[in-house]
Tab-separated table of C-alpha atoms in Angstrom:
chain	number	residue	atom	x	y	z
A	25	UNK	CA	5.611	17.979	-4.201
A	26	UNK	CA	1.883	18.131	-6.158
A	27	UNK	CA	2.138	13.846	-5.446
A	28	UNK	CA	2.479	14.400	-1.741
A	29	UNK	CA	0.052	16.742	-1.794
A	30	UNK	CA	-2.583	15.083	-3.862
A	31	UNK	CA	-2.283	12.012	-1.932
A	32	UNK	CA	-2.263	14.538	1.454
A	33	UNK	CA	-5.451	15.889	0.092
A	34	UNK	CA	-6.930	12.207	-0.819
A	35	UNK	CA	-6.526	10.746	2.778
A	36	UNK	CA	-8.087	14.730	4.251
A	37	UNK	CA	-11.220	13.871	2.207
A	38	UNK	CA	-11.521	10.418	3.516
A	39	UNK	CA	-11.200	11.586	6.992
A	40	UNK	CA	-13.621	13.889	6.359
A	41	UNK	CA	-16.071	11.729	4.925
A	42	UNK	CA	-15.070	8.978	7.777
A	43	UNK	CA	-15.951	11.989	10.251
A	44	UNK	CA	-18.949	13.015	8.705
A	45	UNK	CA	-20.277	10.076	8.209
A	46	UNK	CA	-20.614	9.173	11.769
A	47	UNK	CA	-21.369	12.570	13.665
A	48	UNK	CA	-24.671	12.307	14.584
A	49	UNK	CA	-26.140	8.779	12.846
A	50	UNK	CA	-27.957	8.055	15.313
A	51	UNK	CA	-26.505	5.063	16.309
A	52	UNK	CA	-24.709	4.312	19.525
A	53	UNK	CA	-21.145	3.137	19.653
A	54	UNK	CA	-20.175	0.312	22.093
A	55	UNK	CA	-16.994	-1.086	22.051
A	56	UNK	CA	-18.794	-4.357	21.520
A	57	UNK	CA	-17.922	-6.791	18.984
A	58	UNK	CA	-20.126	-6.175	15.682
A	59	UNK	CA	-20.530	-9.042	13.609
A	60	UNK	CA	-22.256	-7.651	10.847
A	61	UNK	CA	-20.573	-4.167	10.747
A	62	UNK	CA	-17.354	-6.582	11.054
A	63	UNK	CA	-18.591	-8.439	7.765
A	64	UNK	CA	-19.012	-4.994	5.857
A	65	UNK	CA	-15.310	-4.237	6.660
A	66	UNK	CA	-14.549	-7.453	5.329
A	67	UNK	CA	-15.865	-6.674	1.745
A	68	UNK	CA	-14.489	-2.538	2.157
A	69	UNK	CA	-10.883	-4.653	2.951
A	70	UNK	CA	-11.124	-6.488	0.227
A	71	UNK	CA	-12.472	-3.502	-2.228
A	72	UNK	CA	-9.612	-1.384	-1.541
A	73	UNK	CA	-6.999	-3.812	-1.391
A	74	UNK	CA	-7.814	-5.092	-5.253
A	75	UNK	CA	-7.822	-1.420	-6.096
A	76	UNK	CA	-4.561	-1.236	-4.351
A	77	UNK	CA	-3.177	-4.264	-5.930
A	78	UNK	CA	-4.573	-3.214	-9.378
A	79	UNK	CA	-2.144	0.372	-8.304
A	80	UNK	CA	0.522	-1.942	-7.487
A	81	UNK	CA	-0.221	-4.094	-10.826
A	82	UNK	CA	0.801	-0.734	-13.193
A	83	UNK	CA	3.253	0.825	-11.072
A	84	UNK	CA	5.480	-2.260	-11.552
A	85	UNK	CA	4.317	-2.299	-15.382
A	86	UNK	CA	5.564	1.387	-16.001
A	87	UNK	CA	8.997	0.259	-13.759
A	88	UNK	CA	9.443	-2.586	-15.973
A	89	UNK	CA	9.007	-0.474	-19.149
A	90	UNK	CA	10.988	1.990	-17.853
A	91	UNK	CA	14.037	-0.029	-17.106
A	92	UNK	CA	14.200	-4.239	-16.028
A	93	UNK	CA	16.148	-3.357	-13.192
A	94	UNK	CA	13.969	-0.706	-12.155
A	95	UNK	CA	11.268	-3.466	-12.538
A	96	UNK	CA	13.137	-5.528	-10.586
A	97	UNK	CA	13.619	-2.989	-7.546
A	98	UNK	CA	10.015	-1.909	-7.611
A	99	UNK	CA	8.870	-5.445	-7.794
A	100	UNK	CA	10.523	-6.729	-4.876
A	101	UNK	CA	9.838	-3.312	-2.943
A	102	UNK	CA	5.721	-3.914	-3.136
A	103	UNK	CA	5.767	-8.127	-2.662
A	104	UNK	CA	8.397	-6.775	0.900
A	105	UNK	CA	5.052	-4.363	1.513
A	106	UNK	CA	2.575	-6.666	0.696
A	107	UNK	CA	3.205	-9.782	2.354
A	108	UNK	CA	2.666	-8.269	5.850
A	109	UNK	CA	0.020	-6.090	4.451
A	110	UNK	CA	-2.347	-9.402	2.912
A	111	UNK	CA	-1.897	-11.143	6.470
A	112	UNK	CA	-3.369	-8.329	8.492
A	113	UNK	CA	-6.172	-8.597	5.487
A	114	UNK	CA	-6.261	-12.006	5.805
A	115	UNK	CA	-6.834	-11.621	9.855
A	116	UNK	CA	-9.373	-8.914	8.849
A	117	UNK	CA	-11.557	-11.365	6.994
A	118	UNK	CA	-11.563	-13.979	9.483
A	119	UNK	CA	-12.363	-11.372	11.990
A	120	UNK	CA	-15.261	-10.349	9.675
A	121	UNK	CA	-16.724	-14.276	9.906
A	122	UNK	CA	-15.039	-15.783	7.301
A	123	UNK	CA	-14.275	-19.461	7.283
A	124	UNK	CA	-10.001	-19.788	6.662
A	125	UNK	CA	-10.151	-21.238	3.192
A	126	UNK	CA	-12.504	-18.306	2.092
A	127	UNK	CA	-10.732	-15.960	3.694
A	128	UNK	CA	-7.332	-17.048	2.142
A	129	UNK	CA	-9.321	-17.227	-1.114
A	130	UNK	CA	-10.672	-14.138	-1.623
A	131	UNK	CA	-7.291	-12.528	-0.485
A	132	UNK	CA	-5.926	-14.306	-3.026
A	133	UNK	CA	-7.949	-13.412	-5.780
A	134	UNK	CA	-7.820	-9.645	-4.676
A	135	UNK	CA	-3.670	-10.562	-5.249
A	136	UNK	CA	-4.811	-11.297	-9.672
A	137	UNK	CA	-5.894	-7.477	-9.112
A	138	UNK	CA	-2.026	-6.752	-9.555
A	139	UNK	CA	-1.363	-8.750	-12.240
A	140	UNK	CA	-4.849	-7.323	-14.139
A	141	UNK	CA	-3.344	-4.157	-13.102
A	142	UNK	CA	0.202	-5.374	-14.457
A	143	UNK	CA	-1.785	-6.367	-17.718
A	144	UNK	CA	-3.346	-2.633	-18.373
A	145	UNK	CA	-0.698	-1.529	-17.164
A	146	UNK	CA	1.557	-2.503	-20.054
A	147	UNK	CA	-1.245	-1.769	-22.741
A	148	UNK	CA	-2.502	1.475	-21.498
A	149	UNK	CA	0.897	3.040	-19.914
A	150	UNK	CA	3.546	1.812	-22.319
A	151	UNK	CA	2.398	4.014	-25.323
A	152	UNK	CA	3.142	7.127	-23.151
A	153	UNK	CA	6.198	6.411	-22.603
A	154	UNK	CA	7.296	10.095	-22.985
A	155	UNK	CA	5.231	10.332	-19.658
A	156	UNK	CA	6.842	7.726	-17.376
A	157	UNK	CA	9.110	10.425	-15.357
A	158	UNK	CA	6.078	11.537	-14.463
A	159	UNK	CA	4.109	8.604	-13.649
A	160	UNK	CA	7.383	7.372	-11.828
A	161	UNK	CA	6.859	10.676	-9.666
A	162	UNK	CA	3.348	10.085	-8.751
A	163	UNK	CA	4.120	6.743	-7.712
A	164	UNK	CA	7.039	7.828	-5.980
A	165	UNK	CA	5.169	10.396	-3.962
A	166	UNK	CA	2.358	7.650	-2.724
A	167	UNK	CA	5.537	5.916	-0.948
A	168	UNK	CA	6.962	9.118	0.246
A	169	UNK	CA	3.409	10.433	1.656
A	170	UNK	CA	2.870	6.699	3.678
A	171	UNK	CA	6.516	6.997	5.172
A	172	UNK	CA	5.880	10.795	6.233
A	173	UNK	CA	2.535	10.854	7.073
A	174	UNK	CA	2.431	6.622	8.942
A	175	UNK	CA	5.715	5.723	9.506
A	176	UNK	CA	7.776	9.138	10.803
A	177	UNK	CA	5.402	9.397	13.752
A	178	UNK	CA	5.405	5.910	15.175
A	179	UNK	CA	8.769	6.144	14.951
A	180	UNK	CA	8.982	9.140	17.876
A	181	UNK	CA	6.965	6.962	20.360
A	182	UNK	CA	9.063	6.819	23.258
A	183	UNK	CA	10.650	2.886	22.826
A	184	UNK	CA	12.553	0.604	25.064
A	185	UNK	CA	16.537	0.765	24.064
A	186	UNK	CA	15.474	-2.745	22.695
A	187	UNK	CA	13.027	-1.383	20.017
A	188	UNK	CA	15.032	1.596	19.298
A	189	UNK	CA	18.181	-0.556	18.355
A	190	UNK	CA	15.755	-2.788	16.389
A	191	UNK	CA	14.233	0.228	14.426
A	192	UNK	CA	17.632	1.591	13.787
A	193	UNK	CA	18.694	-1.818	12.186
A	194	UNK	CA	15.780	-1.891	10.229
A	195	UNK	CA	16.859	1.651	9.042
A	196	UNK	CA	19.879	0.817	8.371
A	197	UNK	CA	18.845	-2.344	6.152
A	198	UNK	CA	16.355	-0.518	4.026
A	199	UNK	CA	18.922	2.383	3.606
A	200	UNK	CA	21.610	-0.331	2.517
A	201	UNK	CA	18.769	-2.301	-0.148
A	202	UNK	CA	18.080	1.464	-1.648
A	203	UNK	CA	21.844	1.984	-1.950
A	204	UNK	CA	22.531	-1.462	-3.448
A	205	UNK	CA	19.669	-1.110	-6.333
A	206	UNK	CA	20.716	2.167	-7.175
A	207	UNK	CA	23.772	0.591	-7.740
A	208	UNK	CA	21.838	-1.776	-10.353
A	209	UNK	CA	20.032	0.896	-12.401
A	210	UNK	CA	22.320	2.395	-15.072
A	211	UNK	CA	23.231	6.350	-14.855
A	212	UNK	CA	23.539	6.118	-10.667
């Protein structure tokens, strides 16, 4: 419960500053195409996704430590969230003027975040061992707090019978990986 809310109270204060920040600048906002503001989000893209990555990097250190299969799970779990997640980056930077091979470049090398992150990860987290529950937990809770905060409310749009069926299967699927690597990690 303190993960969820943490991570609820990290995404309140970037709202806040997102608000603040543009209340009253002085500028006027067209729904024009801006390429330089468009370049800026390029780099911020980039920024957070190798901090992300660098997240992703330890969190998959500490599973690893914690148990190979657990490794294993967690591991596939972020590449199955990342690969979508690094094309709409990669679409991002070529929206912000990048050419394709710099685009797919940089996205790349924001990807070595994770294994620098993999690296500390090992060094810095695996002496405090007696800790991991806990780290688990926090990581846990950053999943948890994207499903319940992102994904819950997209999924009460009002969909076709077509999309619902589709959603239901994808449900379904996810439900039946989580039951099948529990299956895989000893004491479940």
């Amino acid at each position: 419960l303190g993960g969820l809310l943490f991570f609820w109270l990290l995404e309140k204060a970037e709202l806040y500053r997102h608000a603040h920040h543009h209340e009253g600048d002085g500028h006027h906002h067209h729904d024009e195409f801006d390429a330089e503001q468009a370049g800026r989000g390029g780099y911020s893209v980039l920024l957070g996704d190798s901090i992300h990555n660098f997240c992703d990097g330890i969190i998959i250190a500490a599973a690893f430590l914690a148990d190979h299969r657990l490794g294993m799970v967690t591991a596939l779990a972020i590449v199955a969230h990342e690969i979508p997640q690094e094309v709409g980056d990669y679409i991002v930077l070529l929206n912000a003027g990048l050419s394709r091979a710099r685009a797919l470049a940089f996205n790349a090398l924001s990807g070595l975040a994770a294994v620098l992150g993999g690296v500390v990860g090992y060094f810095v987290v695996g002496p405090w061992q007696e800790y991991f529950p806990y780290l688990l937990v926090v990581a846990s809770s950053s999943f948890i707090y994207v499903a319940v905060a992102d994904l819950l409310p997209q999924l009460q749009q009002r969909l076709t019978l077509k999309e619902t069926l589709s959603q239901v299967a994808w449900l379904v699927l996810g439900l039946g990986l989580v039951v099948a690597a529990t299956r895989w990690i000893p004491g479940h």
